[in-house]
Short mmCIF file of C-alpha atoms in Angstrom, two decimals:
data_model
loop_
_atom_site.label_atom_id
_atom_site.label_comp_id
_atom_site.label_asym_id
_atom_site.label_seq_id
_atom_site.Cartn_x
_atom_site.Cartn_y
_atom_site.Cartn_z
CA MET A 1 121.73 31.99 140.81
CA SER A 2 120.97 35.26 142.91
CA TRP A 3 118.16 37.70 142.58
CA TYR A 4 117.60 41.46 143.70
CA ILE A 5 113.92 42.14 144.64
CA GLY A 6 112.38 45.58 144.33
CA THR A 7 110.42 48.10 142.64
CA ARG A 8 110.85 48.83 139.36
CA GLU A 9 112.36 51.97 139.45
CA GLU A 10 115.11 50.05 141.56
CA VAL A 11 115.79 46.81 139.34
CA GLU A 12 116.40 49.16 136.27
CA ALA A 13 118.81 51.06 138.16
CA TYR A 14 120.86 48.20 139.00
CA ASN A 15 120.86 46.84 135.59
CA GLU A 16 121.99 50.37 134.81
CA LYS A 17 124.35 49.77 136.87
CA VAL A 18 125.66 46.77 135.53
CA ASN A 19 125.76 47.70 132.18
CA GLU A 20 127.44 50.69 132.96
CA ALA A 21 129.90 48.42 134.30
CA LYS A 22 130.41 46.04 131.34
CA GLN A 23 130.95 48.35 129.20
CA TYR A 24 129.48 45.91 126.62
CA LYS A 25 132.04 45.73 123.31
CA GLY A 26 130.63 43.13 121.34
CA SER A 27 128.66 43.71 118.59
CA ILE A 28 125.29 42.37 120.25
CA THR A 29 125.50 42.06 123.86
CA SER A 30 124.48 45.36 125.26
CA ASN A 31 122.44 44.53 128.36
CA TRP A 32 122.64 42.72 131.54
CA ALA A 33 118.95 41.68 132.52
CA ASN A 34 115.39 42.19 131.82
CA PRO A 35 113.46 42.82 135.25
CA ARG A 36 110.99 40.12 135.53
CA PRO A 37 107.47 41.53 137.29
CA HIS A 38 106.09 39.13 140.04
CA PRO A 39 102.89 37.59 138.53
CA GLU A 40 100.86 39.23 141.10
CA ASP A 41 101.89 41.99 143.02
CA ASP A 42 103.95 45.42 141.92
CA TYR A 43 107.31 44.44 142.34
CA TYR A 44 109.78 42.86 140.08
CA ALA A 45 112.93 40.89 140.26
CA ILE A 46 116.38 40.79 138.85
CA ILE A 47 119.25 38.27 138.58
CA ALA A 48 122.18 39.40 140.44
CA LYS A 49 125.62 40.12 138.38
CA PRO A 50 128.06 38.52 140.75
CA GLY A 51 130.33 41.76 141.55
CA ILE A 52 128.13 43.79 141.60
CA GLU A 53 125.83 45.57 144.43
CA PRO A 54 123.46 47.92 144.37
CA ASP A 55 124.11 51.29 145.40
CA GLU A 56 123.53 51.93 149.11
CA GLU A 57 120.83 53.59 149.15
CA SER A 58 118.87 51.37 146.89
CA SER A 59 116.33 49.00 149.34
CA LEU A 60 117.18 46.14 147.01
CA ARG A 61 116.99 42.60 148.54
CA ILE A 62 118.98 40.06 147.78
CA VAL A 63 117.67 36.40 148.04
CA GLY A 64 119.16 33.08 146.78
CA GLU A 65 116.23 32.35 144.43
CA LEU A 66 113.36 32.91 143.35
CA GLY A 67 110.22 31.58 145.15
CA GLU A 68 107.28 29.92 143.29
CA ASP A 69 105.19 32.09 143.34
CA TRP A 70 107.62 34.02 140.63
CA PHE A 71 107.21 31.16 138.65
CA ALA A 72 103.16 31.04 137.93
CA THR A 73 102.33 29.51 134.92
CA GLU A 74 100.40 31.81 132.29
CA GLU A 75 98.03 29.89 130.62
CA LEU A 76 98.87 28.89 127.62
CA PRO A 77 97.59 30.92 124.72
CA MET B 1 134.62 11.42 105.64
CA LYS B 2 132.38 14.25 104.38
CA LEU B 3 134.98 15.90 101.74
CA GLY B 4 136.32 14.79 98.69
CA LEU B 5 133.37 16.12 96.19
CA GLY B 6 134.99 19.62 95.76
CA LEU B 7 137.94 17.97 94.29
CA GLY B 8 137.75 18.19 90.10
CA VAL B 9 134.18 19.41 89.83
CA ASN B 10 134.43 22.28 87.30
CA SER B 11 131.62 22.37 85.31
CA ILE B 12 127.75 22.56 86.66
CA THR B 13 124.83 22.65 83.94
CA SER B 14 122.44 23.24 87.17
CA GLN B 15 120.90 21.78 89.42
CA LYS B 16 118.35 20.09 90.68
CA ILE B 17 116.31 19.92 93.90
CA GLY B 18 117.24 16.79 96.03
CA GLY B 19 120.91 16.13 96.06
CA ALA B 20 120.86 15.43 92.24
CA GLY B 21 123.15 18.66 92.03
CA GLN B 22 126.56 16.58 92.68
CA ASN B 23 128.73 13.70 90.86
CA LEU B 24 130.59 11.92 92.81
CA LEU B 25 132.50 10.27 90.47
CA LEU B 26 135.96 12.21 89.38
CA GLY B 27 136.84 12.59 85.31
CA SER B 28 133.49 12.28 83.98
CA GLU B 29 135.28 12.66 80.35
CA GLU B 30 138.11 10.87 81.35
CA LEU B 31 137.72 7.57 80.92
CA ASN B 32 140.49 6.68 79.76
CA LYS B 33 142.70 7.44 83.06
CA ALA B 34 143.78 4.29 84.30
CA GLN B 35 145.85 5.29 87.51
CA ASP B 36 144.58 4.58 90.94
CA GLY B 37 141.73 6.42 92.12
CA GLN B 38 140.36 6.87 88.43
CA TRP B 39 138.88 4.63 86.06
CA ILE B 40 140.55 1.29 86.36
CA GLN B 41 140.51 -1.19 83.59
CA ARG B 42 139.70 -5.00 84.08
CA LEU B 43 139.99 -6.92 81.18
CA ILE B 44 140.45 -4.26 78.73
CA SER B 45 141.46 -4.53 76.04
CA SER B 46 141.90 -0.30 75.29
CA VAL B 47 139.83 3.06 75.85
CA THR B 48 140.59 5.82 73.25
CA ALA B 49 140.38 8.62 74.58
CA ASP B 50 138.29 11.94 72.82
CA ASP B 51 137.60 8.82 69.84
CA GLU B 52 133.67 11.27 69.16
CA VAL B 53 131.41 13.41 69.51
CA ALA B 54 129.87 14.01 72.82
CA PRO B 55 126.38 14.62 73.18
CA ILE B 56 126.54 17.35 74.78
CA GLY B 57 128.47 20.65 73.56
CA GLY B 58 129.83 19.33 70.56
CA GLU B 59 133.48 18.53 71.48
CA THR B 60 135.09 15.47 70.80
CA THR B 61 135.36 14.35 74.10
CA ALA B 62 133.43 10.77 74.04
CA GLU B 63 135.92 7.48 74.56
CA SER B 64 135.36 3.97 73.05
CA VAL B 65 136.02 1.60 74.92
CA ALA B 66 136.58 -1.65 73.81
CA PHE B 67 135.44 -4.60 75.95
CA THR B 68 137.00 -8.03 75.49
CA ALA B 69 134.86 -10.97 74.95
CA ASP B 70 133.86 -11.11 78.88
CA LYS B 71 131.38 -10.48 80.88
CA GLN B 72 133.94 -8.86 83.48
CA SER B 73 135.87 -7.09 81.19
CA ARG B 74 135.12 -3.22 82.44
CA ILE B 75 136.57 0.53 84.19
CA GLU B 76 135.45 0.37 87.47
CA GLN B 77 135.56 3.42 89.95
CA LEU B 78 136.02 3.42 93.70
CA VAL B 79 133.56 5.84 95.61
CA THR B 80 132.40 5.78 99.50
CA LEU B 81 128.59 5.85 99.71
CA VAL B 82 126.50 6.13 102.85
CA ALA B 83 123.78 3.26 104.20
CA GLY B 84 120.24 4.10 103.29
CA THR B 85 121.00 6.49 100.93
CA GLU B 86 119.11 6.16 97.49
CA TYR B 87 121.85 6.66 94.17
CA THR B 88 121.47 6.65 90.26
CA PHE B 89 124.46 6.48 88.26
CA SER B 90 124.09 7.55 84.89
CA VAL B 91 126.33 7.45 81.37
CA TRP B 92 125.34 8.26 77.73
CA ALA B 93 126.63 5.71 75.67
CA LYS B 94 126.49 5.61 71.52
CA ALA B 95 127.04 2.08 69.41
CA THR B 96 130.22 2.44 67.62
CA GLY B 97 128.44 0.23 64.67
CA GLY B 98 124.95 0.72 62.76
CA SER B 99 122.90 -1.69 65.56
CA PRO B 100 122.53 -1.03 69.07
CA GLN B 101 124.72 -2.91 71.37
CA SER B 102 124.26 -3.79 74.85
CA PHE B 103 126.23 -3.31 78.33
CA ARG B 104 125.83 -2.85 81.94
CA LEU B 105 126.10 -1.04 84.52
CA SER B 106 126.52 -2.38 88.15
CA TYR B 107 128.12 -1.61 91.68
CA ARG B 108 129.68 -4.30 93.75
CA ASP B 109 129.27 -3.08 97.87
CA ASN B 110 132.69 -3.56 99.14
CA THR B 111 131.44 -4.44 102.69
CA ILE B 112 128.54 -6.95 102.32
CA GLY B 113 130.96 -8.70 99.26
CA SER B 114 127.77 -7.84 96.77
CA GLY B 115 126.08 -5.37 94.16
CA ALA B 116 123.68 -5.75 91.58
CA ARG B 117 123.94 -4.70 87.70
CA GLU B 118 121.33 -3.34 84.97
CA THR B 119 122.04 -4.48 80.94
CA GLU B 120 121.87 -1.13 78.81
CA THR B 121 120.90 -0.35 75.54
CA ALA B 122 124.01 2.33 73.60
CA PRO B 123 121.67 3.22 70.66
CA THR B 124 123.47 4.15 67.29
CA SER B 125 123.02 7.73 68.20
CA TRP B 126 122.54 10.27 70.72
CA ASP B 127 121.88 13.42 71.99
CA ALA B 128 121.05 15.59 75.30
CA ASN B 129 117.94 13.78 75.80
CA THR B 130 118.82 10.10 74.51
CA GLY B 131 121.50 7.28 75.05
CA ARG B 132 121.87 8.37 78.93
CA ALA B 133 121.57 5.08 80.42
CA THR B 134 120.93 5.08 84.66
CA MET B 135 120.86 2.62 86.97
CA THR B 136 119.09 3.37 90.70
CA PHE B 137 120.22 1.39 93.68
CA THR B 138 119.94 2.04 97.63
CA ALA B 139 123.02 1.73 99.35
CA ALA B 140 122.82 -1.28 101.70
CA SER B 141 126.01 0.05 103.13
CA SER B 142 128.27 2.85 104.41
CA GLY B 143 131.95 2.57 102.42
CA THR B 144 133.10 1.95 99.50
CA TYR B 145 131.53 1.16 96.74
CA TRP B 146 133.19 -0.15 92.86
CA MET B 147 131.16 1.83 90.09
CA ARG B 148 130.98 -0.07 86.85
CA ILE B 149 130.81 0.15 83.04
CA GLN B 150 131.01 -3.34 81.64
CA ASN B 151 130.45 -5.55 78.63
CA ALA B 152 126.97 -7.60 78.85
CA SER B 153 128.35 -10.48 77.04
CA ALA B 154 130.96 -13.37 77.48
CA GLY B 155 130.75 -14.32 73.63
CA ALA B 156 131.86 -10.88 72.25
CA ALA B 157 134.40 -8.25 72.08
CA GLN B 158 132.66 -4.92 71.56
CA SER B 159 133.50 -1.06 71.47
CA ILE B 160 130.86 0.96 72.74
CA TYR B 161 131.19 5.41 72.81
CA PHE B 162 130.99 6.46 76.41
CA TRP B 163 130.43 10.19 77.82
CA GLY B 164 129.48 11.26 81.12
CA ALA B 165 129.60 9.00 83.59
CA MET B 166 127.62 10.30 86.64
CA LEU B 167 126.40 9.03 90.49
CA ASN B 168 124.36 11.16 92.21
CA GLU B 169 122.06 11.08 94.76
CA GLY B 170 118.32 10.55 94.44
CA ALA B 171 115.92 8.27 92.01
CA THR B 172 117.08 9.73 88.81
CA ALA B 173 120.19 11.43 87.24
CA GLY B 174 120.70 14.74 87.70
CA ASP B 175 121.34 17.54 85.32
CA TYR B 176 125.08 16.60 83.82
CA ILE B 177 128.03 17.95 85.91
CA LYS B 178 131.27 17.36 84.71
CA THR B 179 134.14 16.48 86.72
CA THR B 180 137.95 15.87 86.50
CA PHE B 181 140.82 14.54 87.91
CA SER B 182 142.45 17.48 89.60
CA SER B 183 146.15 16.31 88.89
CA GLY B 184 148.06 13.77 89.61
CA PRO B 185 147.15 10.03 89.60
CA GLY B 186 143.71 10.69 91.07
CA PRO B 187 142.51 11.54 94.57
CA SER B 188 143.98 9.30 97.47
CA ASN B 189 140.65 9.18 98.70
CA PRO B 190 137.82 8.13 97.17
CA PRO B 191 135.12 10.95 96.52
CA THR B 192 132.67 10.59 99.26
CA PRO B 193 129.09 12.43 99.19
CA PRO B 194 127.85 15.51 100.56
CA MET B 195 126.57 14.70 103.93
CA GLU B 196 125.90 18.65 104.53
CA PHE B 197 122.00 19.41 104.61
CA GLY B 198 122.21 22.14 101.98
CA ASP B 199 123.54 20.21 99.61
CA ASN B 200 121.13 17.72 99.85
CA PHE B 201 117.74 19.51 100.05
CA ALA B 202 116.70 22.91 98.74
CA GLY B 203 114.26 25.50 99.80
CA VAL B 204 115.62 25.97 103.50
CA THR B 205 113.83 29.07 104.84
CA ALA B 206 115.40 29.33 108.38
CA TYR B 207 118.67 26.96 109.12
CA TYR B 208 119.87 26.72 112.80
CA SER B 209 122.82 23.84 113.58
CA LEU B 210 126.05 23.34 114.70
CA ARG B 211 126.79 21.17 111.73
CA ARG B 212 127.64 23.44 108.23
CA PHE B 213 124.78 23.82 105.78
CA THR B 214 126.63 23.25 102.59
CA THR B 215 130.43 22.00 101.85
CA GLY B 216 130.64 24.94 99.33
CA GLU B 217 129.83 28.10 101.85
CA ASP B 218 132.24 29.69 104.51
CA ASN B 219 129.67 30.32 107.04
CA ASN B 220 129.79 30.61 110.77
CA ALA B 221 127.00 28.89 113.17
CA ILE B 222 127.05 31.05 116.37
CA ARG B 223 128.69 34.14 117.98
CA VAL B 224 129.68 33.69 121.42
CA ARG B 225 130.53 35.73 123.84
CA LYS B 226 132.02 35.22 127.38
CA GLU B 227 133.79 37.43 129.98
CA VAL B 228 137.28 37.56 130.84
CA SER B 229 138.40 39.59 134.20
CA SER B 230 134.49 40.51 133.97
CA VAL B 231 134.99 42.25 130.64
CA ASP B 232 132.88 41.32 127.44
CA GLU B 233 134.21 39.66 124.53
CA GLU B 234 132.44 38.15 121.28
CA GLN B 235 133.99 35.96 118.40
CA ASP B 236 132.31 34.22 115.64
CA ILE B 237 132.61 30.43 115.50
CA GLY B 238 132.61 28.74 112.14
CA PHE B 239 133.35 24.75 110.87
CA ASP B 240 136.11 22.56 110.84
CA ALA B 241 137.36 21.11 107.74
CA ASN B 242 134.76 18.13 108.41
CA GLY B 243 131.66 20.56 108.78
CA ASP B 244 131.67 20.14 112.52
CA LEU B 245 131.18 23.22 114.80
CA ASP B 246 135.19 24.36 115.32
CA THR B 247 135.10 23.06 118.93
CA THR B 248 138.98 23.61 118.78
CA ALA B 249 138.82 27.52 118.26
CA LEU B 250 135.31 27.40 120.83
CA LEU B 251 137.68 26.15 123.44
CA SER B 252 140.70 28.17 122.90
CA PHE B 253 138.16 31.09 123.04
CA ALA B 254 137.01 29.69 126.52
CA SER B 255 140.33 28.99 127.62
CA ASP B 256 140.26 32.26 129.52
CA ALA B 257 136.83 33.02 129.90
CA ASP B 258 135.82 33.32 133.61
CA GLY B 259 134.40 30.53 135.04
CA GLY B 260 135.02 28.81 131.60
CA ASN B 261 131.99 29.74 129.86
CA VAL B 262 131.13 30.90 127.13
CA TYR B 263 127.55 31.70 125.85
CA VAL B 264 125.33 32.75 122.51
CA SER B 265 124.50 35.48 121.31
CA ILE B 266 123.82 34.72 117.68
CA TRP B 267 122.86 31.56 115.85
CA TYR B 268 122.87 32.42 112.79
CA ASP B 269 121.04 31.32 109.94
CA GLN B 270 123.35 29.48 107.39
CA THR B 271 120.79 29.74 104.58
CA GLY B 272 121.74 33.33 103.59
CA ASN B 273 118.01 34.16 104.30
CA GLY B 274 119.16 36.79 107.23
CA ASN B 275 116.60 34.99 110.08
CA ASP B 276 119.91 35.35 112.80
CA ALA B 277 118.38 34.04 115.69
CA THR B 278 119.95 36.43 118.58
CA ASN B 279 119.46 37.88 121.90
CA SER B 280 121.66 41.16 123.19
CA THR B 281 120.25 40.59 126.70
CA GLU B 282 123.65 39.20 128.71
CA SER B 283 122.15 36.70 131.50
CA GLU B 284 119.51 35.24 128.86
CA GLN B 285 121.80 34.08 126.43
CA PRO B 286 122.11 30.11 126.42
CA ILE B 287 125.42 28.73 127.11
CA ILE B 288 128.03 26.26 125.06
CA VAL B 289 130.96 25.90 127.24
CA SER B 290 130.19 25.11 130.70
CA GLY B 291 133.28 25.29 132.91
CA GLY B 292 135.35 24.92 130.52
CA THR B 293 133.90 22.10 128.75
CA LEU B 294 131.91 21.65 126.12
CA VAL B 295 128.14 21.17 125.88
CA GLU B 296 127.61 18.30 124.17
CA GLU B 297 124.37 15.64 123.50
CA ASN B 298 125.04 12.33 122.38
CA SER B 299 128.76 13.22 121.70
CA LYS B 300 127.59 16.45 119.88
CA ALA B 301 127.94 20.34 120.53
CA ALA B 302 124.51 21.56 122.24
CA ILE B 303 123.47 24.28 123.27
CA GLU B 304 122.17 24.72 126.66
CA PHE B 305 119.24 26.91 128.02
CA ASP B 306 118.09 27.47 131.45
CA GLY B 307 115.16 27.07 131.73
CA THR B 308 115.07 30.43 133.51
CA ASP B 309 114.98 33.22 130.60
CA ASP B 310 117.22 31.82 127.71
CA LYS B 311 116.39 32.46 124.07
CA LEU B 312 117.74 33.47 120.61
CA GLY B 313 115.13 35.22 118.42
CA PHE B 314 114.04 38.08 116.68
CA ALA B 315 112.18 41.14 117.21
CA SER B 316 109.64 40.66 114.40
CA ASN B 317 107.67 37.35 113.32
CA LEU B 318 108.75 35.00 110.68
CA ASN B 319 106.02 34.18 108.88
CA ILE B 320 106.37 30.67 107.74
CA GLY B 321 102.87 30.49 106.39
CA GLY B 322 100.42 27.74 106.72
CA SER B 323 102.20 24.66 105.71
CA PRO B 324 105.39 25.11 107.00
CA SER B 325 107.86 22.20 108.07
CA ILE B 326 109.52 22.72 111.60
CA ILE B 327 112.12 19.83 112.34
CA GLY B 328 114.10 19.71 114.89
CA VAL B 329 117.20 17.87 116.68
CA LEU B 330 116.13 18.88 120.38
CA LYS B 331 116.30 17.49 124.18
CA SER B 332 113.37 18.93 126.41
CA PRO B 333 111.64 18.03 129.86
CA ALA B 334 107.91 18.05 130.18
CA GLY B 335 106.42 21.23 130.43
CA ASP B 336 108.25 23.26 128.69
CA ILE B 337 108.35 25.51 124.97
CA ALA B 338 110.82 24.69 122.89
CA TRP B 339 110.17 27.60 120.18
CA ARG B 340 107.64 30.13 120.07
CA GLY B 341 106.02 32.57 117.33
CA GLY B 342 103.42 34.75 116.75
CA GLY B 343 102.23 34.58 120.43
CA SER B 344 100.77 31.22 120.06
CA ASP B 345 102.59 28.88 117.48
CA TYR B 346 104.53 26.49 119.31
CA TRP B 347 105.99 22.90 119.85
CA TYR B 348 104.96 22.36 124.00
CA PHE B 349 106.03 19.11 125.54
CA ALA B 350 102.68 18.85 127.50
CA ALA B 351 104.48 15.53 128.94
CA SER B 352 106.36 13.03 128.00
CA ASN B 353 103.58 10.87 126.37
CA SER B 354 102.02 14.48 124.93
CA PHE B 355 102.93 17.08 122.51
CA ARG B 356 100.75 20.30 121.19
CA VAL B 357 101.10 21.87 117.83
CA ARG B 358 99.94 24.90 117.35
CA ILE B 359 100.07 26.61 113.96
CA GLY B 360 98.74 29.65 112.96
CA ASP B 361 94.63 28.24 113.58
CA PHE B 362 96.13 24.78 114.19
CA ASP B 363 96.06 23.69 117.17
CA THR B 364 96.26 19.86 117.74
CA TYR B 365 97.27 17.34 120.87
CA PHE B 366 99.75 14.07 119.47
CA ASN B 367 99.19 11.99 122.79
CA ASN B 368 99.46 8.68 123.81
CA GLU B 369 97.24 6.95 121.59
CA ASP B 370 98.97 8.42 118.61
CA GLY B 371 102.32 6.58 119.72
CA VAL B 372 103.64 9.38 121.23
CA GLN B 373 105.87 8.23 124.67
CA ASP B 374 109.08 9.22 126.26
CA ILE B 375 109.37 11.93 124.35
CA THR B 376 111.06 14.25 126.89
CA ASP B 377 114.55 14.47 128.59
CA SER B 378 116.41 12.55 125.47
CA GLN B 379 117.65 13.17 122.12
CA LYS B 380 114.78 13.42 119.76
CA LEU B 381 114.19 14.11 116.33
CA ILE B 382 110.94 16.11 116.12
CA ALA B 383 109.51 17.22 112.93
CA THR B 384 105.98 18.66 112.06
CA TYR B 385 104.65 18.65 108.60
CA LYS B 386 101.78 20.94 108.13
CA ASN B 387 100.03 20.79 105.22
CA SER B 388 96.57 22.99 105.02
CA THR B 389 94.84 22.27 107.60
CA ASN B 390 97.01 18.66 108.49
CA VAL B 391 99.95 18.06 110.26
CA GLU B 392 101.84 14.85 110.43
CA LEU B 393 104.31 14.59 113.29
CA THR B 394 107.52 12.19 113.59
CA VAL B 395 109.58 11.49 116.51
CA ASP B 396 113.05 10.06 115.49
CA GLY B 397 112.04 8.83 112.17
CA ALA B 398 108.68 7.48 113.15
CA SER B 399 105.26 8.84 112.22
CA LYS B 400 102.93 9.85 114.63
CA GLY B 401 99.98 9.59 112.87
CA THR B 402 97.90 12.98 110.86
CA GLU B 403 95.50 15.28 112.82
CA SER B 404 93.56 18.20 111.37
CA SER B 405 92.69 21.22 112.46
CA GLY B 406 92.25 24.89 111.88
CA THR B 407 92.01 26.67 108.03
CA GLY B 408 94.97 26.93 107.28
CA ALA B 409 96.07 30.48 108.60
CA ASP B 410 100.18 31.74 108.69
CA GLY B 411 102.21 30.54 111.30
CA TYR B 412 104.71 32.65 112.96
CA PHE B 413 108.55 31.95 114.44
CA ASN B 414 110.70 34.40 116.13
CA ASN B 415 112.28 32.27 119.20
CA ILE B 416 114.30 29.60 119.75
CA GLY B 417 113.36 29.13 123.04
CA SER B 418 110.34 30.54 125.02
CA ASP B 419 109.54 33.93 126.20
CA LEU B 420 106.50 32.96 128.05
CA ALA B 421 106.65 32.81 131.46
CA GLY B 422 106.50 28.96 133.38
CA TYR B 423 107.18 27.71 129.68
CA VAL B 424 111.12 28.46 128.61
CA ILE B 425 113.03 25.40 128.12
CA ASP B 426 115.56 23.87 130.33
CA GLY B 427 116.90 21.76 127.82
CA VAL B 428 119.57 21.94 124.26
CA TRP B 429 118.86 22.62 121.03
CA GLN B 430 121.18 21.06 118.31
CA GLU B 431 119.60 22.01 115.05
CA LEU B 432 116.37 23.80 114.03
CA ILE B 433 115.13 23.35 110.41
CA ILE B 434 112.31 25.79 109.23
CA TYR B 435 110.62 25.63 105.76
CA THR B 436 107.60 27.19 104.35
CA SER B 437 106.57 24.43 102.52
CA ASP B 438 105.21 21.02 103.28
CA GLN B 439 108.29 18.87 103.42
CA SER B 440 106.67 15.34 103.80
CA THR B 441 107.43 14.00 101.00
CA ASN B 442 111.23 14.86 101.34
CA ARG B 443 111.65 13.42 104.92
CA GLY B 444 112.64 10.16 103.68
CA THR B 445 113.30 6.87 106.63
CA ILE B 446 115.43 6.33 109.22
CA THR B 447 117.54 3.54 109.50
CA PRO B 448 120.35 2.84 112.23
CA PHE B 449 122.90 5.51 111.73
CA GLY B 450 121.68 6.65 108.61
CA GLY B 451 118.30 6.82 106.29
CA THR B 452 117.08 8.72 102.98
CA GLY B 453 115.72 11.56 103.06
CA ILE B 454 115.73 14.73 105.43
CA GLU B 455 115.26 12.83 108.60
CA GLY B 456 117.92 10.06 106.93
CA ASN B 457 120.45 12.91 106.41
CA ILE B 458 119.74 14.68 110.19
CA ASN B 459 119.70 10.91 111.81
CA ASN B 460 122.67 9.99 109.63
CA TYR B 461 124.80 12.98 111.28
CA PHE B 462 123.33 13.26 114.89
CA ASP B 463 123.26 8.95 114.97
CA ILE B 464 119.69 9.99 117.07
CA ALA B 465 118.22 6.27 116.05
#
C-alpha cells in the first residue's frame, strides 16, 4: 500500500481526482479515502489509488509505506 | 442440518423468549397418523382420531390412544436434537374414565442408545391450564431421538385422550404451537431445531453476523463492493438454505473482480432495528474475498480489517444503556480496539492476558490474575455482561469473573473496529451481538461443539470450543 504525502489541499485534491475517476455507481461507496494528518507536523497522507496519479503540478510525494511517526499511538481516552 | 421446522407449522398461539416459540414435533393434533415420519405405533391397540373435545379451542380434535397391556406400548416420533440443549416435551392428557390414569413421557437418544422417562397423570378433566404433562431434559448427543407417549403399566390395557404434543427448547413448555404433517407420508427427514440465534433469543438490539438471524427471515448479511476494470459495483449477499453466508453468490460476484478482491460496504443489522454498520469510504472497507479466496476463520466466513483504517459503523452513537451485553466472535491482536462508541467506550485487547472494558463510566481491566490468557491472535468468543456497575467477562464460555466500576452511566456504540489512531483492529470479525440489557442469566454454557444458552448457540455454529 503506497501513500501520497503533502499539504491538506494537495491530498484532498488527489482524493477528488480519484473520486471523479471512479464515478462510484453503488449506493453506498462514494469516497476514495480520508486524508490522514501527521500526528505532529502540518502535512497529510492519503492512500494511493493504483493507476491514478496526482496532477502534474502537484508536489505530492509517494512513499511505499508510512513511517512509524505517522502511527503514533494516541493516549486511550 | 438446520431446516425442517417450517414444515407443517400452521398456527402459533403466542411466542415466548428463549426458544419456546417453536414446536419440534409435527402433527401435534394428528396422533393417529402412523406412517413413516409420523407417530409410529408400537404395541398399540388403536388410535382413534378426533375422539374428544380439545382443551384449547373447543373443537373435537383430541385422539384416544388405546395402549395394550405392555409398558412398551407407545406412539413415538423421530426428531433431531442438539447436544447440550435443554428441551421440554409436553402433551395434554385426560383420562377416558372417571379416575385419573397414569402414562409415561419418555425419549430415547439413538446415538448413545439410552434415554429417560417420567410417569405422568392424566386427570379426569382438562383445560388450557390443566392436564398438560411435561418432561424437561438436556440432550446428551446431537442426533436423532424418539419422543414417546407410552403406557405406564405392564398389567393393564388402557385408553387415554391426548392432544397438543409439543417439544420446544427451554426448561418449560412454551405456549402451544399447532403443527401438521404437510402432505404425503411425512417429512423425509426428522424436524430439527432452529439453530439461528434470533429463533432462540429475544430482545437483541443489533445483530451483525455472517449467519442468518432467524429461519423465517430473508435478510441480507452484507453489501459488498468490487471493482471491475476500475469501475465499482455493489451487491447484497444473503444466506443459503442452511443459514450460512451465501458464499456461492459471493464468490460468483468476485469472479471478475479486479484482483479477486471484494470488500464489505455494509454489515447489516439483521434485527430490523436499522443499526446497519457501513463505510462509504472505499479504502476503509474491510475485505471478505481476497485474491478470489473467501476470508475464513475456523472454516467460517470472516470479515478482515486491515489495521490501518478499516471500520464499519454509523455517524451517530447508538445508546446501549447502562447494562448492555456485548457478545462477539472475533480475532484480534494485542494493542487493538475491537469496537468503539461514544469516544471512550470500547473493548481493548491490551495484551494476550489483559482485556479492558469501557462502557459509560465503567472502566476496568481483566488480567492474568482473573484467568485472562491467550485472548489474542486466535478466534475467540468474548462477552461482557454489564449490570449497573458490574461487568462479567467470559472468554470461550468461561467466566473470568466480575469487576465493579462506575455508576452505571449509559454506554455507546458506533464502530465495528476502531477510529482511534494506533488502535485500529488488524483482525477479523464474524459476529457481534448487542443487547441493551443484561443477559448474563441467559448466557448458558459451552460444551464441545455445542452448549446451552446464548454462548452455546454461538459455539454450536462457530465451533470455538
